XYZ file of C-alpha atoms in Angstrom:
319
model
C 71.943 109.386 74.436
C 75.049 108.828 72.323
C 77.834 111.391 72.095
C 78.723 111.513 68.299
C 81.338 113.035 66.300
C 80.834 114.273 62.835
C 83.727 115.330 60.648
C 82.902 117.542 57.914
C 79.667 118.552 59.977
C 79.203 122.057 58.162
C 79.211 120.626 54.803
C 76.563 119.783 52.871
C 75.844 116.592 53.994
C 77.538 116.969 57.458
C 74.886 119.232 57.914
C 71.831 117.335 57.561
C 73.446 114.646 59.779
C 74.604 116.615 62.264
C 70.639 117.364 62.571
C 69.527 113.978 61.793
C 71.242 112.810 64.911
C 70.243 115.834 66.876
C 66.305 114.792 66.445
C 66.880 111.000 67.058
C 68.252 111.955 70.613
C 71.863 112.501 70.177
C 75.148 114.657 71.215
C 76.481 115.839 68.565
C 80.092 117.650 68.616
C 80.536 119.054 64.789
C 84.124 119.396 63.650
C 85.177 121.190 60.653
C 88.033 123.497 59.450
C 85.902 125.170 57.283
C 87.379 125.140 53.899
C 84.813 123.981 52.320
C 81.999 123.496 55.675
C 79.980 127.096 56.225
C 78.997 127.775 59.602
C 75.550 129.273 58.320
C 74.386 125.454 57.583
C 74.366 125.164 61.130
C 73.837 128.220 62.303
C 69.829 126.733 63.936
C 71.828 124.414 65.445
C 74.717 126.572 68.054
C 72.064 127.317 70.289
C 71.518 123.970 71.102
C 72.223 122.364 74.185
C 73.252 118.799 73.095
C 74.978 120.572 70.126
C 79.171 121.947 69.686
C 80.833 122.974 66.942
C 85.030 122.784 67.027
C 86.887 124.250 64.096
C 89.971 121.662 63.306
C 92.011 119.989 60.452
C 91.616 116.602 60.742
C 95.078 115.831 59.119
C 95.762 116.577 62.595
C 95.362 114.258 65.366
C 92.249 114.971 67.473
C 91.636 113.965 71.258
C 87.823 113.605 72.197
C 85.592 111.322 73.821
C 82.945 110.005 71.981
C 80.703 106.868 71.609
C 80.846 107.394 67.629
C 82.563 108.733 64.417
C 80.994 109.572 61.177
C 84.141 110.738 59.164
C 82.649 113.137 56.383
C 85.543 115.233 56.016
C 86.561 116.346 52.276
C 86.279 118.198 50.028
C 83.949 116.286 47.604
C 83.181 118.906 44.140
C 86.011 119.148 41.732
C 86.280 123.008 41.743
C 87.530 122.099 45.945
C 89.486 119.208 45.840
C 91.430 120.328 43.103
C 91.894 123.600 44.328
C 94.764 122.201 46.614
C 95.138 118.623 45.669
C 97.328 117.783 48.256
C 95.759 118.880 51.095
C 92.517 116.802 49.913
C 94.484 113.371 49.438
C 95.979 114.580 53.179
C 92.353 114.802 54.384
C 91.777 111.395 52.943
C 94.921 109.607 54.392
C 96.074 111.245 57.555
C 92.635 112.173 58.366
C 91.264 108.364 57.868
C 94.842 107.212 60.469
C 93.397 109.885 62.740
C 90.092 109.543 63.123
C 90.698 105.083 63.291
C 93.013 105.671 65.814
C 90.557 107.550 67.925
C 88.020 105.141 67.172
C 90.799 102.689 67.967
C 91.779 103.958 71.561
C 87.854 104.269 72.247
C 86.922 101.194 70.564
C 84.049 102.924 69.303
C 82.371 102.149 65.752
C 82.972 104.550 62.508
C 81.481 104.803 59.331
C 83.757 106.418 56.281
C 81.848 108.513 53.880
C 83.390 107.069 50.686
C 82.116 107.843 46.971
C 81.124 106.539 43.309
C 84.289 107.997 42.371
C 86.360 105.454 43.339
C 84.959 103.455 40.669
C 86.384 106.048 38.239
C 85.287 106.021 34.569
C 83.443 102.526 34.897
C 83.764 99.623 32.515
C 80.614 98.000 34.050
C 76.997 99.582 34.231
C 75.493 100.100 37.007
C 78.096 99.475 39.521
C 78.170 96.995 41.769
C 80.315 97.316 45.080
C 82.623 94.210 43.492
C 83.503 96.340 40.942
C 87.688 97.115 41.701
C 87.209 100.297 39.394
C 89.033 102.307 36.632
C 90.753 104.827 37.818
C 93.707 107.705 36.752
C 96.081 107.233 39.058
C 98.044 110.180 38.004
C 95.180 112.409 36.343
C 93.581 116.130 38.349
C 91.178 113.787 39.696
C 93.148 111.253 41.366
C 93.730 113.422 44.230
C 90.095 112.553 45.806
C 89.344 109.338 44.003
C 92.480 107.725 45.330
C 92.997 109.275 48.329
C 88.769 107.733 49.056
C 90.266 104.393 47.371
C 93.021 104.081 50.140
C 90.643 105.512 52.866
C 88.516 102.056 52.208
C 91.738 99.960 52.868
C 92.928 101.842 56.151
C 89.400 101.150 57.121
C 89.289 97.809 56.520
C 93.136 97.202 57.654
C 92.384 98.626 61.067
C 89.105 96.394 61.325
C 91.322 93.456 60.208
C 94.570 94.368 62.163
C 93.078 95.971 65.179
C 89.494 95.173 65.502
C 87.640 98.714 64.889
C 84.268 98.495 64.158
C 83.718 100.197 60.408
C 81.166 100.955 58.533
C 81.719 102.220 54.794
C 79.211 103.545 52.177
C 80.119 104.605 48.720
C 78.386 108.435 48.247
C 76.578 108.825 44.749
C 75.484 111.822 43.424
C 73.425 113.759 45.870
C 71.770 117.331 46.054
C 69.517 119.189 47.935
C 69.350 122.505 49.939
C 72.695 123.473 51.212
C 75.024 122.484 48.666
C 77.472 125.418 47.531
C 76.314 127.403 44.891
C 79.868 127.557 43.473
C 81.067 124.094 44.387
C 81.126 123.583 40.778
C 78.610 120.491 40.875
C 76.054 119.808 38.030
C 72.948 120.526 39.965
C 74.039 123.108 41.695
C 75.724 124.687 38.569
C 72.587 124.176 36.636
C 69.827 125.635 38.831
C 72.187 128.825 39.886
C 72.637 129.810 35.997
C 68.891 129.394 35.109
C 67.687 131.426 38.308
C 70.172 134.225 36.584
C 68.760 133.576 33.058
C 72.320 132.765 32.061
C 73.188 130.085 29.586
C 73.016 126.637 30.707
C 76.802 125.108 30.245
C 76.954 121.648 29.467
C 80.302 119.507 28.864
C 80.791 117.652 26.522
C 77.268 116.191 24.142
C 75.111 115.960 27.494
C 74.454 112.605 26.897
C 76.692 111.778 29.671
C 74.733 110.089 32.810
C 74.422 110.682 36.666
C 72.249 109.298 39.064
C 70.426 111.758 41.504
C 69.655 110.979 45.195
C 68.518 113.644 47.310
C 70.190 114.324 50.269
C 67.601 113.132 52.944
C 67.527 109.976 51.308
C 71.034 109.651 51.734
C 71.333 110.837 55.320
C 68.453 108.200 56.041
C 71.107 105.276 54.516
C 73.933 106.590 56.049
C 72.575 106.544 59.458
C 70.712 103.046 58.516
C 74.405 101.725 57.788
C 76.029 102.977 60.570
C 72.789 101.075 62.957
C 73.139 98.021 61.057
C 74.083 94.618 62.079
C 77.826 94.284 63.534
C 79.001 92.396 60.879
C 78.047 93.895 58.226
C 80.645 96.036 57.438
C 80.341 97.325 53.560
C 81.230 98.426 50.853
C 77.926 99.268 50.290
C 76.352 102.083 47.342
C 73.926 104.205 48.633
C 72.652 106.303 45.783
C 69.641 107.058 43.930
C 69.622 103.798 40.633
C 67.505 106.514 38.034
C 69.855 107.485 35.688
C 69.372 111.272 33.654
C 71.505 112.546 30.694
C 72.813 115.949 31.563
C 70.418 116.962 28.786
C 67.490 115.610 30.539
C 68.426 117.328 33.850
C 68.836 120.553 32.359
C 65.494 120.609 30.584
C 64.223 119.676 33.872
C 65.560 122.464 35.713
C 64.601 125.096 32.867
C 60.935 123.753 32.435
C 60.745 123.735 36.549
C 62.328 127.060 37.399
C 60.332 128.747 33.861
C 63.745 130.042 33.090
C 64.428 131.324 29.220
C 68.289 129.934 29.721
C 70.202 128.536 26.402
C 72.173 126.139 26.348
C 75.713 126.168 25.529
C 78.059 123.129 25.107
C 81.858 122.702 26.326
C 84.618 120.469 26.248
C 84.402 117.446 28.195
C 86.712 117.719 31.772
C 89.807 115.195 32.137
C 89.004 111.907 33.251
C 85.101 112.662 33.807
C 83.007 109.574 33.925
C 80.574 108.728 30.976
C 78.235 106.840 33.264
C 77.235 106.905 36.974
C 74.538 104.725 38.106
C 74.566 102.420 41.355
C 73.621 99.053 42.148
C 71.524 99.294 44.815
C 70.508 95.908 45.715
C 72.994 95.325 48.700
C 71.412 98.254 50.166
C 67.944 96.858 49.990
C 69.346 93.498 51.290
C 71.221 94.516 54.302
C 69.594 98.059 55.228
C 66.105 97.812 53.858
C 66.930 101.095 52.090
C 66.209 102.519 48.966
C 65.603 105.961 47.981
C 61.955 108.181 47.753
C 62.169 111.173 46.556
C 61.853 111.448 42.629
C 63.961 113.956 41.222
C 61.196 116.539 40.320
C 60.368 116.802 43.920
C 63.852 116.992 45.551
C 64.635 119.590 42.507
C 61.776 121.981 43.757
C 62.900 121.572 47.053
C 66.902 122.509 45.878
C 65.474 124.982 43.611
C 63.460 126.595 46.535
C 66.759 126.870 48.661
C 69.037 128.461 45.522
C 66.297 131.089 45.365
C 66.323 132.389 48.663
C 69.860 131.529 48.892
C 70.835 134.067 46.108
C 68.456 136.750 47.017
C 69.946 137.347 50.977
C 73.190 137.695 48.333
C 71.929 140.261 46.500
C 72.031 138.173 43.155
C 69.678 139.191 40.750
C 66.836 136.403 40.238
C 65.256 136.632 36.668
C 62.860 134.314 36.752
């Protein structure tokens, strides 16, 4: 039994970890401050034995013993990270020097939850981990992509300069049950509005892509990279390679929730990419991983969760 520390363990994703590593045999002490983490996703988990949740700010130094990290911790939908900007590229920085120096002073191995974004609005399609990115240094959306982008080199200067033992994945689109249903985020944004029979907004033509990986997917290649062999250290995409239109996604959702949404089109965001679609084939090589779960399926699944999600709210379900 390993005693592992998840940052961000509340989340979305931190969530399905935090129970991931529960069920292969695992500790697991949960840290979160909660500003964008909900205790309710794991609220199954408290009464746990092998289980503990501590509320902290990770821009803050933290003093635990553990035999691994997992640093999830940030706020990862627009609507959230740009909601205080600086605190988010804090989060980033400090919490990346705090959370290597533990890992440091335990010489225990971490893995950094990094993202597509730090690709920015790509040049090349799909994108491959060599790809150096192009990014808005100064635009509303710099605040996470370059606070992940400098993340990646404290992670690999402290493996370099002090010998810690990283692991770092870059985080493509992913959904499932538990994501926020006002974290702003397309799938999430999509299903919520045709549940209520309210117009379907779309930015921009909708021809814009993303690529869709469902969030056990991703929590099985996250905990496949942080298991795999000690020097391999990343980058390396883990994401789902099928690329969708917005239009295509939001036909989906209509046709699979029966909804009688419109849809309604709005001005493209700042800086938001044209094109999202990883190259997985690192992945396959190093982790044997690649994702299952077409999107129909994980959408039912996600569309399940909104439903019952909404209605314990009180939100009026019209379809």
């Amino acid at each position: 039994m390993k005693r592992i520390l998840v940052t961000g363990g509340s989340g979305f994703l931190g969530s399905h970890l935090c129970e991931k590593l529960l069920a292969e045999g695992n500790e697991v002490l949960c840290v979160d401050n909660l500003f964008t983490g909900r205790k309710v996703n794991i609220q199954h988990l408290l009464q746990m034995d092998n289980f503990e949740f501590h509320r902290h700010d990770i821009t803050f130094p933290l003093y635990v013993e553990v035999d691994e990290i997992y640093n999830l911790a940030c706020p990862a939908s627009p609507i959230h990270y740009q909601f205080d900007p600086v605190q988010t590229i804090k989060t980033s920085v400090m919490g990346s020097i705090n959370m290597l120096g533990l890992a440091k002073r335990l010489k225990v191995k971490i893995l950094q939850a990094s993202t597509s974004e730090i690709y920015g609005d790509p040049e090349i399609h799909p994108q491959p981990e060599s790809y150096r990115g192009c990014v808005n240094t100064t635009g509303i959306r710099a605040c996470y992509d370059e606070g992940k982008r400098c993340a990646e080199t404290l992670f690999f200067d402290y493996h370099r300069q002090h010998q810690v033992a990283i692991k770092v994945m870059r985080i493509f689109n992913t959904y499932g049950p538990r994501m926020h249903p006002n974290d702003g985020r397309v799938v999430s944004n999509f299903i919520v509005q045709a549940l209520r029979g309210k117009d379907i907004t779309i930015f921009g033509t909708g021809q814009q892509t993303r690529s869709f990986c469902y969030v056990d997917d991703l929590i099985d290649g996250m905990y496949k990279l942080m298991n795999s062999r000690d020097d391999f250290q990343g980058p390396v995409n883990i994401g789902n390679p099928c690329e969708f239109t917005m239009l295509e996604l939001a036909e989906l959702i209509i046709d699979l929730t029966g909804s009688s949404s419109r849809l309604i089109f709005l001005p493209l965001p700042q800086d938001d990419p044209l094109q999202r679609k990883p190259q997985i084939d690192l992945a396959q090589k190093e982790l044997g991983w690649e994702p299952k779960i077409q999107l129909a399926e994980g959408l039912t699944k996600t569309i399940n969760y909104f439903e019952k999600t909404l209605t314990k709210q009180g939100v009026a379900i019209t379809v």
